[in-house]
Coordinates of C-alpha atoms and ligand atoms in Angstrom, one line a residue:
M79 CA 29.7 -16.1 -15.0
G80 CA 30.8 -16.3 -11.6
K81 CA 29.0 -15.4 -8.4
Y82 CA 30.8 -12.2 -7.7
E83 CA 30.4 -11.0 -11.2
I84 CA 26.7 -10.7 -10.9
N85 CA 27.0 -9.7 -7.2
E86 CA 28.6 -6.4 -8.6
L87 CA 25.3 -5.7 -10.3
Y88 CA 23.8 -5.9 -6.8
A89 CA 26.3 -3.7 -5.3
S90 CA 25.3 -0.9 -7.5
H91 CA 23.7 1.5 -4.7
A92 CA 22.1 3.7 -7.3
L93 CA 20.0 0.9 -8.3
H94 CA 19.8 -1.3 -5.1
L95 CA 19.5 -0.8 -1.2
R96 CA 22.6 -1.4 0.4
F97 CA 21.0 -3.6 3.0
L98 CA 17.7 -5.1 3.8
I99 CA 16.4 -4.5 7.4
T100 CA 14.9 -7.8 8.1
P101 CA 13.3 -9.0 11.3
N102 CA 16.3 -11.0 11.7
G103 CA 18.7 -7.9 11.5
T104 CA 20.3 -5.9 8.6
K105 CA 21.5 -8.2 5.8
E106 CA 22.8 -8.0 2.4
I107 CA 20.5 -9.3 -0.4
Y108 CA 22.5 -12.5 -0.9
D109 CA 22.7 -13.3 2.9
A110 CA 19.0 -12.4 3.3
V111 CA 18.1 -14.8 0.3
S112 CA 20.3 -17.6 1.6
Q113 CA 18.4 -17.8 4.7
C114 CA 15.5 -19.5 2.9
S115 CA 15.7 -23.3 3.9
R116 CA 13.4 -24.2 1.2
C117 CA 11.0 -25.8 3.6
G118 CA 8.0 -24.6 1.7
Y119 CA 6.0 -23.6 4.9
C120 CA 5.0 -20.4 3.2
E121 CA 3.5 -21.7 0.2
T122 CA 0.0 -22.1 1.4
V123 CA -0.3 -18.6 2.4
C124 CA 1.2 -17.4 -1.0
P125 CA -1.5 -16.1 -3.2
T126 CA 0.1 -16.8 -6.5
Y127 CA 1.1 -20.1 -5.5
V128 CA -2.3 -21.1 -4.2
I129 CA -4.1 -20.2 -7.4
S130 CA -1.5 -21.7 -10.0
R131 CA 0.1 -24.4 -8.0
R132 CA 3.4 -23.6 -9.8
E133 CA 6.7 -23.7 -7.7
T134 CA 8.0 -20.7 -9.9
L135 CA 5.1 -18.5 -8.4
S136 CA 5.7 -19.5 -4.7
P137 CA 7.9 -17.7 -2.2
R138 CA 10.5 -20.6 -2.1
G139 CA 10.6 -20.8 -5.8
R140 CA 11.2 -17.2 -6.0
N141 CA 14.0 -17.1 -3.4
Q142 CA 15.6 -20.0 -5.3
I143 CA 15.4 -17.9 -8.6
V144 CA 17.1 -14.9 -7.1
R145 CA 19.8 -17.0 -5.3
Q146 CA 20.7 -18.5 -8.6
L147 CA 20.7 -15.0 -10.3
I148 CA 23.0 -13.6 -7.8
E149 CA 25.1 -16.8 -7.9
G150 CA 25.4 -16.0 -11.7
K151 CA 23.7 -19.1 -12.8
F152 CA 21.7 -17.5 -15.3
R153 CA 21.0 -14.0 -16.3
P154 CA 17.7 -12.1 -15.7
G155 CA 15.6 -12.1 -18.8
P156 CA 12.0 -12.5 -20.3
D157 CA 11.7 -16.2 -19.5
A158 CA 10.2 -18.0 -16.2
S159 CA 12.4 -16.0 -13.9
Y160 CA 11.2 -12.7 -15.3
E161 CA 7.4 -14.2 -14.7
S162 CA 8.2 -15.3 -11.3
L163 CA 9.8 -12.0 -10.2
K164 CA 7.1 -9.9 -12.0
T165 CA 4.0 -11.6 -10.4
C166 CA 5.2 -11.6 -6.8
L167 CA 2.5 -9.3 -5.1
L168 CA 5.1 -8.1 -2.5
C169 CA 2.3 -8.7 0.1
G170 CA 4.5 -10.1 2.7
A171 CA 2.3 -13.2 3.7
C172 CA 5.2 -15.5 3.3
T173 CA 7.4 -13.5 5.5
N174 CA 5.0 -13.5 8.1
V175 CA 4.6 -17.3 8.5
C176 CA 8.4 -18.1 7.8
Y177 CA 10.3 -19.3 10.7
G178 CA 13.4 -17.6 9.5
K179 CA 11.4 -14.5 8.6
V180 CA 12.8 -14.3 5.2
A181 CA 12.0 -11.0 3.5
T182 CA 10.8 -12.5 0.3
G183 CA 9.1 -9.4 -1.0
D184 CA 12.0 -7.1 -0.4
I185 CA 14.6 -9.7 -2.1
V186 CA 12.3 -10.1 -5.1
L187 CA 11.9 -6.3 -5.6
E188 CA 15.9 -6.0 -5.5
A189 CA 16.0 -8.6 -8.1
R190 CA 13.4 -6.9 -10.1
R191 CA 15.4 -4.0 -10.2
E192 CA 17.9 -5.8 -12.5
T193 CA 15.1 -7.0 -14.9
T194 CA 14.6 -5.2 -18.3
G195 CA 11.9 -2.5 -18.2
Y196 CA 12.4 -1.7 -14.5
G197 CA 11.6 1.9 -14.1
K198 CA 11.8 2.5 -17.9
S199 CA 8.0 2.3 -18.3
P200 CA 6.8 5.4 -20.1
V201 CA 3.7 5.8 -17.8
Y202 CA 6.1 5.9 -14.7
K203 CA 8.4 8.4 -16.3
L204 CA 5.5 10.7 -17.1
V205 CA 4.0 10.7 -13.7
I206 CA 7.2 11.2 -12.0
K207 CA 8.1 14.4 -14.1
L208 CA 4.6 15.7 -13.6
K209 CA 4.6 15.0 -10.1
R210 CA 7.7 17.3 -9.5
N211 CA 4.9 20.1 -10.1
K212 CA 1.9 19.6 -7.8
A213 CA -0.3 22.2 -9.6
L214 CA 0.7 20.7 -13.0
F215 CA 0.1 17.1 -11.8
A216 CA -3.2 17.9 -10.3
A217 CA -4.4 19.7 -13.6
A218 CA -3.3 16.6 -15.7
V219 CA -5.4 14.3 -13.3
K220 CA -8.4 16.6 -13.5
F221 CA -7.9 16.6 -17.5
L222 CA -7.9 12.8 -17.4
Y223 CA -10.9 12.6 -15.2
L224 CA -12.7 15.0 -17.4
L225 CA -12.0 12.7 -20.4
K226 CA -13.2 9.6 -18.3
K227 CA -16.4 11.2 -17.4
A228 CA -17.1 12.0 -21.1
G229 CA -16.6 8.2 -21.8
L230 CA -13.3 8.8 -23.8
A231 CA -11.2 6.7 -21.6
A232 CA -13.7 3.5 -21.8
L233 CA -13.6 4.2 -25.6
S234 CA -10.0 4.3 -25.9
E235 CA -10.0 1.0 -24.2
K236 CA -12.4 -0.5 -26.3
L237 CA -10.5 0.7 -29.5
G238 CA -7.3 -0.8 -28.0
I239 CA -5.7 2.9 -28.1
F240 CA -3.7 2.2 -24.7
Y241 CA -2.2 -1.1 -26.1
F242 CA -1.2 0.8 -29.2
L243 CA 0.5 3.5 -27.3
G244 CA 2.2 0.8 -25.3
M245 CA 0.4 1.6 -22.1
P246 CA -1.9 -1.3 -21.6
A247 CA -1.7 -0.7 -17.7
L248 CA -3.4 2.4 -18.1
G249 CA -6.3 0.7 -19.9
E250 CA -6.7 -1.5 -17.0
A251 CA -6.3 1.2 -14.6
Q252 CA -9.3 3.2 -16.0
K253 CA -11.3 0.2 -15.8
K254 CA -11.2 0.1 -11.9
L255 CA -11.5 3.8 -11.4
F256 CA -15.1 4.3 -10.1
R257 CA -14.5 7.8 -8.8
A258 CA -13.0 10.9 -10.4
P259 CA -13.2 13.9 -8.1
L260 CA -12.7 17.3 -9.5
T261 CA -11.7 18.6 -5.9
F262 CA -9.0 17.1 -4.5
L263 CA -8.4 16.3 -0.8
R264 CA -5.5 18.6 -0.6
E265 CA -7.7 21.4 -1.8
K266 CA -10.2 20.8 1.1
L267 CA -7.7 20.5 3.8
E268 CA -5.8 23.5 2.8
K269 CA -9.1 25.5 3.1
R270 CA -9.5 24.6 6.6
A271 CA -8.9 27.0 9.5
P272 CA -5.7 26.4 11.1
P273 CA -5.7 25.5 15.0
P274 CA -4.9 28.1 17.5
E275 CA -1.0 29.3 17.9
T276 CA -1.2 28.0 21.3
A277 CA -2.8 24.6 20.6
T278 CA -0.8 21.5 21.2
L279 CA -0.9 19.5 18.2
K280 CA -1.3 15.8 18.8
W281 CA -1.4 14.8 15.0
V282 CA -0.3 15.8 11.5
Y283 CA -2.1 14.0 8.8
F284 CA -0.3 12.6 6.0
A285 CA -2.2 12.3 2.6
S286 CA -1.4 9.3 0.4
C287 CA -2.0 10.0 -3.3
G288 CA -4.6 7.5 -3.7
I289 CA -6.6 9.3 -0.8
D290 CA -5.8 12.6 -2.1
Y291 CA -6.7 12.1 -5.8
I292 CA -9.3 9.3 -5.7
F293 CA -10.8 8.7 -2.1
T294 CA -11.0 12.2 -0.7
E295 CA -14.2 11.2 1.4
V296 CA -11.7 8.9 3.5
G297 CA -9.1 11.5 4.1
L298 CA -11.9 13.8 5.6
A299 CA -13.4 11.0 7.6
T300 CA -9.8 10.2 9.1
V301 CA -9.4 13.7 9.8
K302 CA -12.7 14.1 11.7
L303 CA -11.8 11.1 13.6
L304 CA -8.6 12.3 14.6
E305 CA -10.2 15.8 15.8
E306 CA -12.6 13.9 17.8
I307 CA -10.2 11.6 19.6
Y308 CA -7.2 13.5 19.8
G309 CA -8.1 17.3 19.5
P310 CA -6.3 19.6 17.2
G311 CA -3.8 18.8 14.4
V312 CA -2.7 19.7 11.0
F313 CA -2.5 18.6 7.4
M314 CA 1.3 17.9 6.6
K315 CA 0.9 19.3 3.1
N316 CA 3.3 16.1 2.3
E317 CA 5.1 14.7 -0.6
C318 CA 4.1 11.4 -2.2
C319 CA 5.6 8.7 0.3
G320 CA 7.8 7.4 -2.8
L321 CA 6.3 4.0 -2.7
I322 CA 5.4 4.2 -6.5
S323 CA 9.1 5.0 -7.3
Y324 CA 10.4 2.1 -5.0
N325 CA 8.2 -0.4 -6.5
Y326 CA 8.3 0.6 -10.1
G327 CA 11.0 3.0 -10.8
S328 CA 13.9 4.3 -9.1
L329 CA 15.4 4.3 -5.7
A330 CA 16.6 7.9 -6.2
D331 CA 13.3 9.2 -6.8
A332 CA 11.9 7.2 -3.6
R333 CA 14.8 8.5 -1.5
A334 CA 14.3 12.2 -2.7
S335 CA 10.4 11.9 -1.7
A336 CA 11.4 10.4 1.6
L337 CA 13.8 13.1 2.3
K338 CA 11.5 15.9 1.5
N339 CA 8.9 14.2 3.9
I340 CA 11.7 13.9 6.4
K341 CA 12.4 17.5 6.5
L342 CA 8.8 18.6 6.7
F343 CA 8.7 16.5 9.8
E344 CA 11.8 18.1 11.1
G345 CA 10.4 21.5 10.5
L346 CA 7.2 20.8 12.1
R347 CA 9.2 19.3 15.1
T348 CA 11.0 22.6 15.7
R349 CA 7.5 24.2 16.7
H350 CA 5.7 21.2 18.2
K351 CA 7.3 18.9 20.8
K352 CA 5.0 15.8 20.3
F353 CA 2.8 14.4 17.7
R354 CA 2.1 11.4 15.5
I355 CA 2.2 11.4 11.7
V356 CA -0.9 9.6 10.8
G357 CA -2.0 8.1 7.5
D358 CA -4.9 6.1 6.2
C359 CA -3.6 4.0 3.2
S360 CA -1.7 1.2 5.0
S361 CA 0.5 0.6 2.1
C362 CA 1.9 4.1 2.1
V363 CA 2.0 4.1 6.1
A364 CA 4.0 0.8 6.0
F365 CA 6.3 2.3 3.5
L366 CA 6.6 5.6 5.7
K367 CA 7.7 3.2 8.6
S368 CA 10.1 1.4 6.4
Y369 CA 12.0 4.8 5.4
P370 CA 15.3 3.7 7.3
Q371 CA 15.9 0.7 4.7
L372 CA 16.1 3.3 2.0
F373 CA 19.1 4.9 3.9
S374 CA 20.8 1.8 5.4
G375 CA 24.5 2.2 5.5
E376 CA 24.3 6.1 5.5
E377 CA 24.6 7.0 9.4
E378 CA 23.3 10.5 9.6
L379 CA 20.5 10.0 7.2
L380 CA 19.7 6.7 8.8
K381 CA 19.3 8.2 12.1
R382 CA 16.8 10.9 10.8
A383 CA 14.9 8.2 8.9
E384 CA 14.6 6.2 12.0
E385 CA 13.3 9.2 14.2
F386 CA 10.7 9.9 11.4
A387 CA 9.5 6.1 11.1
G388 CA 9.2 6.2 14.9
N389 CA 6.7 8.7 14.9
V390 CA 4.3 7.2 12.0
S391 CA 0.9 5.7 13.0
D392 CA -1.9 4.0 10.8
I393 CA -5.3 5.2 11.7
T394 CA -6.2 1.6 12.1
E395 CA -3.7 1.4 15.1
L396 CA -4.7 4.6 16.8
I397 CA -8.5 4.2 17.5
K398 CA -9.0 2.2 20.8
P399 CA -12.4 0.9 22.0
E400 CA -12.7 3.3 24.6
H401 CA -12.3 6.3 22.3
L402 CA -15.6 5.9 20.5
A403 CA -17.5 4.2 23.4
G404 CA -21.1 5.6 23.7
R405 CA -20.8 7.6 20.1
F406 CA -22.2 5.0 17.8
D407 CA -25.6 5.0 16.7
P408 CA -27.2 1.5 17.6
E409 CA -29.6 1.8 14.6
K410 CA -26.8 2.1 12.3
T411 CA -24.6 -0.7 13.7
Q412 CA -27.3 -3.2 13.6
K413 CA -28.2 -2.4 10.1
N414 CA -25.6 -4.2 8.1
R415 CA -23.3 -7.2 8.3
V416 CA -19.7 -6.2 8.2
T417 CA -16.6 -8.2 7.3
I418 CA -12.9 -7.2 7.4
H419 CA -10.7 -7.6 4.5
D420 CA -6.9 -7.3 6.2
S421 CA -5.0 -5.1 3.8
C422 CA -1.7 -6.8 3.3
R423 CA 0.5 -3.8 4.2
A424 CA -1.6 -3.4 7.5
C425 CA -1.3 -7.0 8.6
H426 CA 1.8 -8.3 7.0
G427 CA 3.5 -4.9 6.8
Q428 CA 2.7 -3.6 10.2
G429 CA 1.5 -6.3 12.4
I430 CA -2.0 -4.6 12.6
R431 CA -4.8 -7.3 12.9
E432 CA -6.8 -7.2 16.1
Q433 CA -7.2 -3.5 16.6
Q434 CA -10.1 -3.0 14.1
R435 CA -11.8 -6.0 15.7
E436 CA -11.5 -4.8 19.0
V437 CA -13.3 -1.6 18.2
L438 CA -15.9 -3.0 16.0
R439 CA -16.8 -6.3 17.9
P440 CA -18.3 -4.7 21.0
V441 CA -20.3 -2.2 18.7
L442 CA -21.5 -4.7 16.0
G443 CA -21.8 -7.9 18.1
K444 CA -22.8 -11.1 15.6
N445 CA -23.1 -8.3 12.8
L446 CA -19.3 -8.6 12.5
V447 CA -18.6 -11.7 10.5
E448 CA -15.1 -13.0 9.7
M449 CA -14.3 -14.2 6.1
K450 CA -12.2 -17.0 5.3
E451 CA -8.6 -15.8 4.2
S452 CA -9.2 -12.2 5.4
D453 CA -5.3 -11.5 5.3
M454 CA -5.0 -12.9 1.9
C455 CA -4.1 -10.3 -0.7
C456 CA -7.0 -9.2 -3.0
G457 CA -4.9 -8.9 -6.0
G458 CA -4.8 -5.0 -5.9
A459 CA -1.2 -4.7 -4.6
G460 CA -0.3 -1.1 -5.8
A461 CA -0.2 -1.1 -9.5
Y462 CA -0.3 -5.0 -9.8
A463 CA -4.0 -5.2 -11.0
F464 CA -3.1 -3.0 -13.7
T465 CA 0.4 -4.6 -14.7
N466 CA -0.7 -8.2 -14.0
P467 CA -4.3 -8.2 -14.8
R468 CA -4.9 -12.0 -15.6
I469 CA -3.5 -13.3 -12.3
S470 CA -4.8 -10.5 -10.5
A471 CA -8.3 -11.3 -11.4
R472 CA -8.1 -14.9 -10.4
I473 CA -6.9 -13.7 -7.0
L474 CA -9.9 -11.3 -6.8
A475 CA -12.4 -13.9 -7.7
R476 CA -11.1 -15.9 -4.7
K477 CA -11.3 -12.8 -2.6
T478 CA -14.8 -12.0 -3.8
E479 CA -16.2 -15.6 -3.3
N480 CA -14.9 -15.5 0.4
I481 CA -16.5 -12.4 0.6
S482 CA -19.7 -13.5 -0.5
K483 CA -20.0 -16.5 1.6
T484 CA -20.1 -14.2 4.7
R485 CA -23.2 -12.4 3.1
A486 CA -21.8 -9.3 4.5
D487 CA -23.2 -5.8 3.0
I488 CA -20.1 -3.9 3.9
V489 CA -16.3 -4.8 3.6
I490 CA -13.8 -2.9 5.4
A491 CA -10.3 -2.3 4.1
S492 CA -7.5 0.2 4.9
S493 CA -5.4 0.4 1.5
T494 CA -6.5 2.4 -1.5
S495 CA -5.5 -0.3 -3.9
C496 CA -7.8 -2.4 -2.0
L497 CA -10.7 -0.3 -2.2
M498 CA -10.2 -0.2 -6.0
Q499 CA -9.7 -3.6 -6.4
I500 CA -12.5 -5.3 -4.1
E501 CA -14.8 -2.6 -5.5
S502 CA -14.2 -3.9 -9.0
G503 CA -14.9 -7.6 -7.8
L504 CA -18.0 -6.6 -5.8
R505 CA -19.6 -4.7 -8.8
E506 CA -19.0 -7.6 -11.0
M507 CA -19.4 -10.8 -8.6
Y508 CA -21.3 -9.7 -5.6
P509 CA -23.0 -6.4 -6.2
S510 CA -25.3 -6.1 -2.9
A511 CA -22.0 -5.4 -0.8
R512 CA -20.1 -2.4 -0.9
I513 CA -16.4 -1.4 0.3
M514 CA -15.6 1.2 2.7
H515 CA -12.5 2.4 4.4
Y516 CA -12.4 1.8 8.0
S517 CA -12.3 5.6 8.8
E518 CA -15.1 5.9 6.6
Y519 CA -17.1 3.3 7.9
L520 CA -16.6 4.5 11.8
V521 CA -17.9 7.9 10.7
S522 CA -20.8 6.5 9.0
I523 CA -22.1 4.7 12.2
M524 CA -21.5 7.6 14.7
K525 CA -24.3 9.4 16.2
K526 CA -25.1 12.8 14.5
K527 CA -24.4 15.7 16.9
A528 CA -27.3 17.4 18.3
Ligands
LIG679 S1 10.6 -18.5 2.7 FE1 10.7 -19.4 4.7 S2 8.9 -20.7 4.9 FE2 9.2 -20.1 2.7 S3 10.6 -22.0 2.1 FE3 12.0 -20.2 2.6 S4 12.4 -20.7 4.8 FE4 10.6 -22.0 4.2
LIG680 S1 5.3 -11.4 -1.0 FE1 3.2 -12.5 -1.4 S2 3.1 -13.0 -3.6 FE2 5.2 -12.5 -3.0 S3 6.1 -14.7 -2.6 FE3 5.5 -13.7 -0.7 S4 3.3 -14.4 -0.4 FE4 3.8 -15.0 -2.5

């Protein structure tokens, strides 16, 4: 098989991105992967390589596999190449340290789209079908939560029913789900009184699915911070950002979600001149910022996606030390030792590293402690912990050990998958500490209003 034969597969724009928008410019997949010089500089930061020491589980190995796939040296299939592609966390740590800024995560994802099973999972198909109707989806999630509360999910897992049904990932997911709220964030936010018609909106809150359906208290904390710091704003009543479809299913579904969110933004823009779209799950926010890549090569849509992405912010980058000066309760700030886990899509995906420390350092002083490898993935990585449970558990064990060495009482993170994953690690290996989202932690140490 020749190079161009297989390149035709990658040229299918229904299945693949037309171009990758990389730090080195817009590139076709083959050009992007060809930038890897095989120097190996990235290996020490790649979690799957660090725990396995296997070349096929390193960024360099993955890039060589994708390159050979494109060159038609072998076909994707259930072999070492499949394992190599499937186990990439898409964390972006490698790109961050790479001199050539090779976008290995994006490259791997494009190759994964060729592998058997991509987008064909029955769980994915069911979720996407249900998600088209928000009320139906919410009812289905609540029903599952009731089953969980009744202990049926754990029982099904013990009896191997999820495996029998060909949905082992669901069994893994239910083990890490420690919250099952029966009122979702969306319902709470929609009940709030709207700001006066004449108010100038400074922010529009984007509710990620994980925050909406699991970590509702995080969304409430973020909205509270935004109101305190920036004044009036509204809930965007947004669609899912599309990341689930982008990573596990169909590009068409991801584009459809993106377009709906872009239209919502444009609608709001006709009435309000200037505001930021603010989210509090760094994975989703990083994806919102990357919308232009979904429409690369389509001039008009690309422009609209760029306008949208240029107005997106992660809550972790919006809070400055001066915003909350004098508003913290010293008794609360001196009670606990705190460490920060840098969620991958905050630090590698958006370059957010120092902002949280700049806010917390003057407040916490010596109670802010740094952990080793704070920016190494925890193994959560979206649904990775459910689809690659063994390797994810080893990465989590390393993260939990690093946390325990700091003797911290509280770990701060900013992505929902990190919140779920680290909570499961702490419960099992270091139960004296708990995980909190950055917004939630800030609200918890603020003075009560008189
Ligand atoms: S991805 Fe970058 S750092 Fe890693 S081997 Fe290739 S060129 Fe070197
Ligand atoms: S994206 Fe993360 S897991 Fe994948 S190759 Fe890069 S560092 Fe390794």
